[in-house]
XYZ file of C-alpha atoms in Angstrom:
659
model
C -25.348 -28.616 -25.893
C -27.161 -28.239 -22.352
C -24.396 -30.264 -20.654
C -21.497 -28.727 -22.314
C -22.525 -25.253 -21.559
C -23.047 -26.169 -17.852
C -19.415 -27.296 -17.717
C -17.990 -24.386 -19.659
C -19.722 -22.084 -17.135
C -18.495 -23.997 -14.307
C -14.834 -23.217 -15.595
C -15.529 -19.524 -16.277
C -16.100 -19.746 -20.132
C -18.419 -17.197 -21.246
C -20.657 -18.385 -24.001
C -22.992 -16.061 -26.031
C -25.898 -18.584 -26.979
C -27.463 -15.889 -29.214
C -24.140 -15.757 -31.298
C -24.615 -19.284 -32.109
C -27.902 -18.579 -34.227
C -26.426 -15.735 -36.356
C -25.822 -16.969 -40.053
C -22.551 -15.687 -41.467
C -23.836 -15.873 -44.750
C -26.406 -13.278 -44.205
C -23.833 -11.176 -42.405
C -21.750 -11.404 -45.592
C -24.354 -9.965 -47.523
C -24.702 -7.244 -44.984
C -21.072 -6.215 -45.406
C -21.339 -6.257 -49.323
C -24.472 -4.025 -49.088
C -23.110 -1.594 -46.648
C -22.710 1.836 -48.233
C -21.160 4.243 -45.579
C -17.877 3.614 -43.804
C -19.206 3.461 -40.363
C -22.036 1.079 -41.564
C -19.291 -1.192 -43.135
C -17.045 -1.117 -39.860
C -20.139 -2.113 -37.781
C -20.944 -4.928 -40.277
C -17.495 -6.139 -40.357
C -17.361 -6.256 -36.689
C -20.550 -8.192 -36.252
C -19.194 -10.718 -38.895
C -15.982 -11.048 -36.806
C -17.894 -11.839 -33.710
C -20.117 -14.338 -35.624
C -16.841 -16.155 -36.593
C -15.653 -16.447 -33.058
C -16.779 -19.783 -32.341
C -16.410 -21.028 -35.773
C -13.153 -19.800 -37.139
C -10.918 -17.723 -34.908
C -8.410 -16.795 -37.861
C -11.396 -15.258 -39.748
C -12.568 -13.390 -36.425
C -8.776 -11.819 -36.252
C -8.631 -11.166 -39.975
C -11.963 -9.550 -40.390
C -11.671 -7.711 -37.091
C -8.166 -6.265 -38.297
C -10.094 -5.012 -41.488
C -12.829 -3.373 -39.277
C -10.010 -1.898 -37.184
C -8.081 -0.123 -40.089
C -11.077 1.017 -41.762
C -12.310 2.662 -38.522
C -8.951 4.179 -37.847
C -9.050 5.690 -41.517
C -12.576 7.342 -40.767
C -11.872 8.265 -37.099
C -14.648 6.077 -35.915
C -13.816 5.536 -32.221
C -16.423 2.996 -31.324
C -15.689 0.746 -34.430
C -11.885 0.841 -33.476
C -12.588 -0.302 -29.800
C -14.857 -2.933 -30.943
C -12.402 -4.120 -33.663
C -9.535 -4.386 -31.141
C -12.062 -6.350 -28.800
C -12.894 -8.644 -31.483
C -9.232 -9.435 -32.347
C -8.518 -9.754 -28.552
C -11.240 -12.456 -28.399
C -10.062 -14.319 -31.430
C -6.751 -14.643 -29.726
C -8.439 -15.456 -26.538
C -10.267 -18.419 -28.231
C -6.790 -19.548 -29.585
C -5.148 -19.425 -26.243
C -2.562 -16.669 -26.999
C -3.097 -14.702 -23.713
C -0.350 -12.399 -24.216
C -1.546 -11.035 -27.499
C -5.240 -11.187 -26.151
C -4.414 -8.651 -23.352
C -2.358 -6.385 -25.688
C -5.416 -5.866 -27.782
C -8.127 -5.996 -24.810
C -6.083 -3.322 -22.904
C -5.647 -0.896 -25.847
C -9.538 -1.290 -26.479
C -9.884 -0.501 -22.541
C -7.817 2.480 -22.834
C -9.553 4.184 -25.771
C -12.938 3.090 -24.085
C -11.793 4.878 -20.805
C -10.590 8.041 -22.565
C -13.973 8.356 -24.405
C -16.024 7.296 -21.460
C -17.805 4.540 -23.299
C -18.920 2.426 -20.200
C -21.125 0.057 -22.080
C -18.110 -1.464 -24.031
C -15.926 -1.228 -21.164
C -18.021 -3.683 -19.302
C -17.669 -6.169 -22.118
C -13.875 -5.651 -22.304
C -13.438 -5.926 -18.460
C -15.375 -9.112 -18.528
C -13.092 -10.647 -21.323
C -9.944 -9.395 -19.336
C -11.231 -11.168 -16.241
C -11.905 -14.407 -18.345
C -8.177 -14.352 -19.473
C -6.934 -14.266 -15.837
C -9.353 -17.116 -15.011
C -8.042 -19.155 -17.773
C -4.372 -18.471 -16.741
C -5.504 -19.407 -12.823
C -4.835 -15.646 -11.684
C -8.177 -15.708 -9.754
C -7.590 -12.535 -7.652
C -7.019 -10.579 -10.857
C -9.762 -12.115 -12.647
C -12.029 -11.225 -9.671
C -10.881 -7.476 -9.717
C -11.793 -7.102 -13.441
C -15.193 -8.967 -13.101
C -15.858 -6.669 -10.091
C -15.124 -3.467 -12.254
C -17.099 -4.869 -15.078
C -20.007 -5.488 -12.517
C -19.991 -1.860 -11.227
C -20.297 -0.620 -14.815
C -23.248 -2.842 -15.745
C -25.209 -2.000 -12.583
C -25.089 1.580 -13.508
C -26.125 0.695 -17.324
C -28.713 -1.844 -15.963
C -27.869 -4.347 -18.592
C -29.211 -7.250 -16.830
C -28.243 -9.990 -19.481
C -24.647 -9.070 -19.103
C -24.783 -8.510 -15.490
C -26.214 -12.132 -15.016
C -23.335 -13.319 -16.984
C -20.841 -11.385 -14.920
C -22.316 -12.622 -11.614
C -22.162 -16.117 -12.849
C -18.497 -15.686 -13.610
C -17.754 -14.361 -10.216
C -19.517 -17.366 -8.684
C -17.152 -19.369 -10.756
C -14.082 -17.660 -9.333
C -15.277 -18.279 -5.648
C -16.141 -22.085 -6.548
C -12.514 -22.406 -7.969
C -11.247 -20.737 -4.652
C -13.445 -23.243 -2.731
C -15.430 -20.439 -1.187
C -18.855 -22.299 -1.420
C -20.895 -19.730 0.460
C -19.725 -16.831 -1.829
C -20.075 -18.773 -5.046
C -23.735 -19.927 -4.118
C -24.476 -16.155 -3.310
C -23.339 -15.037 -6.815
C -24.903 -17.990 -8.543
C -28.228 -17.100 -6.673
C -27.992 -13.426 -7.837
C -27.329 -14.511 -11.497
C -30.374 -16.909 -11.109
C -32.525 -14.078 -9.667
C -31.669 -11.811 -12.605
C -32.408 -14.341 -15.263
C -35.727 -14.943 -13.623
C -36.666 -11.378 -13.661
C -35.745 -11.065 -17.173
C -37.475 -14.248 -18.192
C -34.314 -15.695 -19.685
C -35.319 -19.436 -19.297
C -32.116 -20.826 -20.711
C -30.124 -18.858 -18.119
C -32.531 -19.828 -15.355
C -32.318 -23.631 -16.480
C -28.364 -23.346 -16.736
C -27.811 -21.586 -13.350
C -30.265 -24.125 -11.644
C -28.357 -26.963 -13.149
C -24.839 -25.288 -12.104
C -26.196 -24.941 -8.400
C -27.240 -28.426 -8.456
C -23.940 -29.447 -9.802
C -22.173 -27.637 -7.086
C -24.205 -29.426 -4.406
C -23.727 -32.820 -5.981
C -19.905 -32.355 -5.912
C -20.327 -31.567 -2.404
C -22.323 -34.881 -1.695
C -25.370 -32.884 -0.809
C -27.706 -34.930 -2.798
C -31.077 -33.448 -1.165
C -29.972 -29.987 -2.281
C -28.831 -31.064 -5.603
C -32.090 -32.908 -6.339
C -34.178 -29.766 -5.495
C -32.206 -27.866 -8.355
C -32.208 -30.541 -10.751
C -35.913 -30.928 -10.462
C -36.669 -27.398 -11.081
C -34.127 -27.314 -14.031
C -35.835 -30.252 -15.361
C -39.066 -28.704 -15.196
C -38.041 -25.771 -17.220
C -36.300 -28.086 -19.781
C -39.838 -29.572 -20.233
C -41.206 -26.192 -20.941
C -38.387 -25.339 -23.306
C -38.624 -28.614 -25.079
C -35.054 -29.258 -24.481
C -34.637 -33.155 -24.868
C -30.877 -32.845 -24.117
C -31.382 -30.886 -20.856
C -34.253 -33.475 -19.855
C -31.729 -36.430 -20.629
C -28.963 -34.924 -18.522
C -31.073 -34.192 -15.655
C -32.815 -37.310 -15.651
C -29.589 -39.253 -15.708
C -28.083 -37.169 -12.799
C -31.117 -37.641 -10.634
C -31.203 -41.354 -11.487
C -27.614 -41.644 -10.342
C -28.254 -39.729 -7.170
C -31.235 -42.083 -6.242
C -29.108 -44.967 -7.200
C -26.401 -43.757 -4.688
C -29.222 -43.433 -2.032
C -30.413 -46.913 -2.852
C -33.946 -45.696 -3.849
C -33.992 -47.951 -6.794
C -37.454 -47.550 -7.812
C -37.305 -43.960 -8.309
C -33.951 -44.280 -9.710
C -35.259 -46.571 -12.451
C -37.975 -44.042 -13.126
C -35.688 -41.214 -13.971
C -33.102 -43.327 -15.875
C -35.911 -44.529 -17.959
C -37.137 -41.026 -18.585
C -33.361 -39.966 -19.686
C -33.127 -43.074 -21.836
C -36.333 -42.220 -23.687
C -35.113 -38.771 -24.334
C -31.670 -39.956 -25.564
C -33.363 -42.399 -28.004
C -35.450 -39.514 -29.336
C -32.278 -37.583 -29.832
C -30.616 -40.628 -31.510
C -27.582 -39.666 -29.325
C -25.526 -42.972 -28.947
C -23.340 -41.450 -26.225
C -26.397 -40.625 -24.085
C -27.981 -43.988 -24.922
C -24.862 -45.579 -23.835
C -24.977 -43.700 -20.331
C -28.588 -44.907 -20.036
C -27.770 -48.539 -20.497
C -24.763 -48.287 -18.147
C -26.813 -46.741 -15.402
C -29.317 -49.665 -15.895
C -26.587 -52.204 -15.718
C -25.383 -50.578 -12.476
C -28.976 -50.699 -10.891
C -29.740 -54.010 -11.711
C -26.282 -55.159 -10.461
C -26.940 -53.546 -7.016
C -30.138 -55.087 -6.885
C -28.424 -58.352 -7.560
C -30.633 -59.124 -10.604
C -27.601 -60.440 -12.623
C -29.668 -61.431 -15.592
C -31.035 -58.103 -16.365
C -27.613 -56.464 -15.370
C -25.845 -58.741 -17.865
C -28.406 -57.899 -20.660
C -28.152 -54.063 -20.283
C -24.273 -54.606 -19.959
C -24.312 -56.201 -23.384
C -26.549 -53.449 -24.744
C -24.155 -50.695 -23.306
C -21.142 -52.513 -24.835
C -22.970 -52.823 -28.174
C -23.714 -49.164 -28.123
C -20.430 -48.124 -27.246
C -19.088 -50.450 -30.057
C -21.232 -48.753 -32.536
C -20.202 -45.196 -31.456
C -16.754 -46.263 -32.476
C -17.940 -47.920 -35.723
C -19.604 -44.668 -36.653
C -16.121 -42.939 -35.909
C -14.407 -45.504 -37.921
C -17.239 -45.167 -40.737
C -16.540 -41.340 -40.687
C -12.749 -41.893 -41.026
C -13.343 -44.311 -43.961
C -15.693 -41.859 -45.826
C -13.090 -39.275 -45.419
C -10.501 -41.413 -46.840
C -12.730 -42.518 -49.771
C -13.516 -38.568 -50.386
C -9.778 -37.883 -50.606
C -9.560 -40.889 -53.035
C -12.154 -39.369 -55.161
C -10.702 -35.976 -54.916
C -7.269 -37.163 -55.984
C -8.838 -39.203 -58.791
C -10.519 -36.076 -60.283
C -7.263 -34.066 -59.759
C -5.627 -36.520 -61.960
C -8.320 -36.236 -64.625
C -7.981 -32.522 -64.497
C -4.321 -32.808 -65.047
C -4.525 -35.121 -67.865
C -7.040 -32.306 -69.485
C -4.738 -29.797 -68.565
C -1.906 -31.765 -70.477
C -4.130 -32.169 -73.603
C -4.901 -28.550 -73.457
C -1.015 -27.708 -73.482
C -0.416 -29.866 -76.434
C -3.409 -27.847 -78.169
C -1.857 -24.743 -77.145
C 1.452 -25.619 -78.614
C -0.198 -26.373 -81.874
C -1.853 -23.148 -81.824
C 1.504 -21.390 -80.927
C 2.953 -21.939 -84.278
C -0.345 -20.495 -85.695
C -0.540 -17.158 -83.913
C 2.571 -15.391 -82.557
C 0.618 -12.339 -81.901
C -1.680 -13.958 -79.774
C 1.303 -15.444 -77.507
C 2.887 -12.126 -77.364
C -0.425 -10.646 -76.079
C -0.512 -13.507 -73.576
C 3.197 -12.963 -72.569
C 2.252 -9.265 -72.080
C -0.688 -9.971 -69.998
C 1.167 -12.654 -67.907
C 3.971 -10.134 -67.280
C 1.458 -7.455 -66.136
C -0.290 -10.169 -63.885
C 3.267 -11.106 -62.262
C 4.119 -7.456 -61.598
C 0.564 -6.934 -60.173
C 1.133 -10.086 -57.990
C 4.497 -9.019 -56.813
C 3.115 -5.618 -55.937
C 0.174 -7.090 -53.963
C 2.699 -9.433 -52.205
C 4.814 -6.168 -51.217
C 1.642 -4.414 -50.077
C 0.501 -7.478 -47.696
C 4.169 -7.582 -46.468
C 3.962 -3.936 -45.496
C 0.723 -4.246 -44.003
C 1.990 -6.960 -41.839
C 5.109 -5.182 -40.938
C 2.970 -2.081 -39.879
C 0.673 -4.335 -37.934
C 3.847 -6.017 -36.079
C 5.150 -2.380 -35.529
C 1.835 -1.409 -33.800
C 1.827 -4.406 -31.566
C 5.595 -3.739 -30.438
C 4.733 -0.087 -29.960
C 1.786 -1.269 -27.641
C 4.180 -3.468 -25.938
C 6.514 -0.602 -25.066
C 3.742 1.620 -23.841
C 2.610 -1.145 -21.701
C 6.280 -1.630 -20.314
C 6.322 2.246 -19.684
C 3.038 2.089 -17.859
C 4.570 -0.741 -15.747
C 7.696 1.214 -14.821
C 5.280 4.265 -14.105
C 3.323 2.068 -11.731
C 6.332 0.784 -10.069
C 7.784 4.251 -9.344
C 4.384 5.136 -7.981
C 4.329 2.047 -5.680
C 7.835 3.101 -4.520
C 6.638 6.581 -3.584
C 3.602 5.066 -1.721
C 6.096 2.628 0.270
C 8.141 5.695 1.284
C 4.724 7.492 2.281
C 4.037 4.439 4.488
C 7.686 4.334 6.113
C 7.310 8.102 7.000
C 4.084 7.432 8.493
C 5.497 4.513 10.440
C 8.388 6.733 11.820
C 5.636 9.104 12.968
C 3.924 6.347 14.800
C 7.061 5.095 16.292
C 7.907 8.688 17.610
C 4.393 8.856 19.067
C 4.716 5.409 20.929
C 7.894 6.367 22.276
C 6.621 9.604 23.651
C 3.569 7.836 25.242
C 5.962 5.143 26.916
C 8.430 7.692 28.115
C 5.651 9.856 29.728
C 2.198 8.239 29.974
C 3.550 4.969 30.984
C 6.499 5.995 33.253
C 4.454 8.745 35.163
C 1.867 6.322 36.440
C 4.486 3.650 37.418
C 6.438 6.215 39.423
C 3.142 7.277 41.126
C 2.315 3.559 41.916
C 5.957 3.132 43.292
C 5.412 6.212 45.560
C 2.084 5.053 46.751
C 3.406 1.536 47.485
C 6.513 2.906 49.569
C 3.991 4.709 51.659
C 1.738 1.776 52.372
C 4.744 -0.387 52.981
C 6.194 1.923 55.849
C 2.862 1.563 57.780
C 2.609 5.341 58.307
C -1.122 5.568 57.238
C -4.133 5.068 59.142
C -6.500 2.351 58.195
C -8.894 4.720 56.607
C -5.926 6.228 54.709
C -4.940 2.749 53.553
C -8.348 1.934 52.175
C -8.375 5.289 50.249
C -4.911 4.587 48.968
C -5.882 1.093 47.843
C -8.782 2.360 46.019
C -6.409 4.828 44.185
C -3.817 2.198 43.559
C -6.636 0.097 41.968
C -7.674 2.783 39.544
C -3.946 3.466 38.624
C -3.350 -0.261 38.049
C -6.510 -0.454 36.077
C -5.588 2.568 33.887
C -1.985 1.297 33.345
C -3.379 -2.062 32.273
C -5.533 -0.460 29.765
C -2.812 1.642 28.579
C -0.506 -1.462 28.233
C -3.287 -3.366 26.421
C -3.747 -0.598 23.797
C -0.048 0.072 23.419
C 0.665 -3.702 22.818
C -2.249 -4.123 20.400
C -1.340 -0.950 18.409
C 2.199 -2.002 17.982
C 1.245 -5.483 16.719
C -1.249 -3.871 14.406
C 1.271 -1.543 13.025
C 3.959 -4.423 12.512
C 1.275 -6.560 10.856
C 1.442 -9.172 13.640
C -2.255 -9.610 14.179
C -3.917 -12.427 12.394
C -7.644 -11.952 11.706
C -9.801 -14.939 12.469
C -13.280 -14.071 11.368
C -16.136 -16.254 12.779
C -19.838 -16.419 13.653
C -20.047 -13.920 16.748
C -23.185 -13.366 18.718
C -23.012 -9.246 18.929
C -25.670 -9.392 21.761
C -23.632 -11.648 24.223
C -20.334 -9.801 23.491
C -21.934 -6.287 24.286
C -23.601 -7.646 27.347
C -20.414 -9.090 28.670
C -18.736 -5.460 28.117
C -21.779 -3.747 30.047
C -21.347 -6.127 32.915
C -17.668 -5.270 33.063
C -18.194 -1.543 33.244
C -21.335 -1.501 35.310
C -19.378 -0.843 38.589
C -17.297 2.125 36.980
C -20.740 3.653 35.625
C -22.246 3.206 39.246
C -19.405 4.717 40.759
C -19.934 7.970 38.538
C -23.695 7.686 38.957
C -24.225 6.991 35.201
C -27.044 4.763 33.678
C -25.491 2.225 31.384
C -28.136 0.783 29.045
C -27.874 -2.228 26.461
C -30.649 -1.852 23.915
C -29.356 -4.899 22.031
C -32.050 -7.278 23.302
C -32.110 -9.880 20.435
C -29.372 -12.145 19.208
C -27.384 -10.719 16.277
C -24.773 -12.672 14.496
C -21.802 -10.944 12.802
C -18.818 -12.254 10.855
C -15.834 -10.860 12.633
C -12.883 -11.268 14.728
C -14.237 -11.799 18.347
C -11.042 -10.482 20.132
C -10.890 -7.293 18.022
C -14.735 -6.767 18.062
C -14.347 -7.001 22.087
C -11.579 -4.415 22.223
C -13.409 -1.845 19.960
C -16.624 -2.138 22.007
C -14.503 -1.966 25.354
C -12.889 1.194 24.273
C -15.976 2.885 22.997
C -17.871 2.207 26.342
C -14.973 3.247 28.304
C -14.605 6.499 26.506
C -18.313 7.188 26.756
C -18.244 6.753 30.514
C -15.057 8.720 30.870
C -16.536 11.800 29.211
C -20.105 11.776 30.627
C -20.810 13.629 34.001
C -22.700 12.262 37.072
C -26.457 11.609 36.432
C -25.649 10.940 32.721
C -26.537 8.020 30.573
C -24.517 5.886 28.139
C -26.571 3.547 25.724
C -25.318 0.881 23.208
C -27.628 -0.145 20.317
C -27.296 -2.013 16.965
C -29.257 -1.917 13.658
C -29.233 -4.402 10.605
C -28.555 -2.467 7.346
C -28.456 -4.487 4.179
C -25.611 -6.781 4.663
C -23.939 -5.151 7.591
C -24.753 -4.361 11.290
C -24.245 -0.720 12.544
C -23.490 -0.595 16.318
C -23.920 2.868 18.214
C -22.622 4.029 21.401
C -24.241 7.143 22.480
C -23.665 9.204 25.642
C -24.886 12.422 27.144
C -21.340 13.616 27.991
C -19.339 16.774 27.067
C -19.254 16.316 23.379
C -16.448 17.090 20.856
C -15.916 20.129 19.036
C -15.787 19.945 15.122
C -11.848 20.716 15.013
C -11.247 17.748 17.184
C -13.636 15.369 15.436
C -11.385 15.498 12.087
C -8.357 14.530 14.325
C -9.669 11.477 16.307
C -8.793 8.765 13.985
C -5.339 10.023 12.718
C -2.047 8.853 14.071
C -0.400 12.221 13.035
C -2.780 14.011 15.357
C -2.614 11.647 18.280
C -3.826 13.548 21.508
C -5.523 12.693 24.891
C -8.212 14.488 27.040
C -9.016 14.265 30.718
C -12.348 12.963 31.480
C -15.165 14.356 33.825
C -13.351 12.904 36.770
C -9.770 13.452 35.533
C -9.496 10.114 33.838
C -6.414 10.003 31.672
C -6.008 8.229 28.321
C -3.395 7.957 25.584
C -5.626 8.749 22.376
C -4.701 5.096 21.146
C -7.981 3.606 21.815
C -9.828 5.037 18.957
C -6.885 4.395 16.562
C -7.005 0.812 17.463
C -10.897 0.824 17.015
C -10.551 2.253 13.715
C -7.721 -0.073 12.743
C -9.671 -3.208 13.878
C -13.124 -2.320 12.547
C -11.530 -1.642 8.996
C -9.550 -5.027 9.316
C -12.903 -6.733 9.696
C -14.370 -5.003 6.641
C -16.450 -2.245 8.377
C -16.245 1.558 8.836
C -16.164 3.808 12.058
C -17.349 7.481 12.416
C -18.754 9.938 15.074
C -21.437 12.578 15.412
C -21.081 15.043 18.137
C -21.264 18.677 19.389
C -19.988 20.445 22.605
C -22.455 19.815 25.619
C -24.712 17.657 23.409
C -23.090 14.185 23.752
C -21.581 12.009 21.287
C -22.611 9.015 19.216
C -19.807 6.844 17.972
C -20.847 4.123 15.044
C -19.131 1.427 13.551
C -20.075 -1.151 11.175
C -19.454 -4.783 10.761
C -20.401 -7.616 8.102
C -23.704 -9.478 8.809
C -22.950 -13.432 9.153
C -25.022 -15.243 6.611
C -25.333 -19.031 7.150
C -25.216 -21.303 4.286
C -28.422 -22.942 5.412
C -30.224 -19.640 5.150
C -28.829 -19.033 1.450
C -29.958 -22.548 0.505
C -33.489 -22.004 2.060
C -33.835 -18.803 0.216
C -32.777 -20.268 -3.196
C -35.312 -23.146 -2.890
C -37.991 -20.739 -1.864
C -37.339 -18.323 -4.686
């Protein structure tokens, strides 16, 4: 069972271990003893859930009874759980279309009545449907919604299960780092709640991930801890699987002595379990071990034992088939005896028929009544089935209407985006026609004066300085224009990587130091230690450059510009602070909106386009962060932005082993 549970969890299947211990016989007694309608609905739903892994047809049938009874008595929670059970029944049968139909109906009623606890269970099942149909992004969406609800309710057992499912999604997407992160969270919660079975299972799962990555040392660490827990739980099957897996790893590492110890332990547990399949695996591993050691005598001996065990497994299967054939034969024999007795009884009835006409008339009347009752019952069942089919069809129509409405909403959203793009286009043409053409005309005039040689050497030096400032401003303007245009046309591809934020900030500080000295401004870098973030390096470089340029631009002489960074949870928050002129509250709301694009001259009449902050906002959000500002007139400004902290795989693994 241990091995089966592990593989099902890797595939994203949710298994309620507690459900296997529920006795359906006792639940049938509870249903029969229920007095009130609501009590009977709850009992029927519990019975339907208990049959889920035994007989899915019973789950659907009993869930339907609970649903109809709940509707007649206006018992909303019972109706939701009934739909949920029917959906899970179809889920186990692989009928995903019907599964979604019932689960989404249950979810709609639960949302309408704000029943968060039931919503989380339903969302988890919906995520499993999409997982089974390999729609991983949609599965992740529903798992994340379920996770948010469960975190509010503080249902730790369900939270651990959902986190494990999210880890499975990332593993299927080959995102090992994210998968290990969620597996670790699930493991931590199971530890905190003393859920030893959950802990042992997740430890084995993490070990299995590392094993499939051929990271044997990490895999051994988790296998050993899972093995230790299996010993505490007296789980012989878990001990056997852990022992065999560890023995196989040591066999690959050519540590034959240690490999032999673990294979022998696993074989001992397999024999205690009397599991011929596990015994066969142990003999086969010993055969491989001695073959690699070139001890061909022992290798041959264990090969014969493995073959014999495998043959005995097939013999048991054949014996089972023979027993079933013998059972069928005995049943047929008994049926013939019954038929013979029935024939004798018919003859006796024929003799009695001549003796008692009244009795035959009575029997005929009773038979006729029974036939009429049977026809009436068949008609009722047919009507019920027709009504159920009509309900399902109505639900499909409702879902189609919702889909049409969503498509209309999507078209409306696209129209809004097109309007916003038109506004952006107009703004860009305005900037190009005025703010770009004007400095180019000025540059042309200055260059004509220099070319004609009518200036003195001192005037030439002054004009050259002005030319440098104009060229630098025009270059910055072109950079921002090009980056903004590419961003709006979705031409920028994000390449997130491990970026040393300290080095990036220092390179920008060095770049703007001459500009700061020219305005007699102190430029400080307070990021003194390496800080690693997960971001696109070029985008991050542009954000820091624009914020530092703005800070120097709006700070007066003898002022100060500081840049600092702080780690907050899983993000790094960067702050660019200046002692400049500040921003009034009316303009703060317009800083990051393309519809209100504007520019302001700096303290030395530096000119901009207003595109810099829009680029900063766009690039920060594309990297998974936020940007905001705090400022007031003559009190300076503080621009903040956040980026994700870079977490190395080795750090997660170290934390996992330490915990």
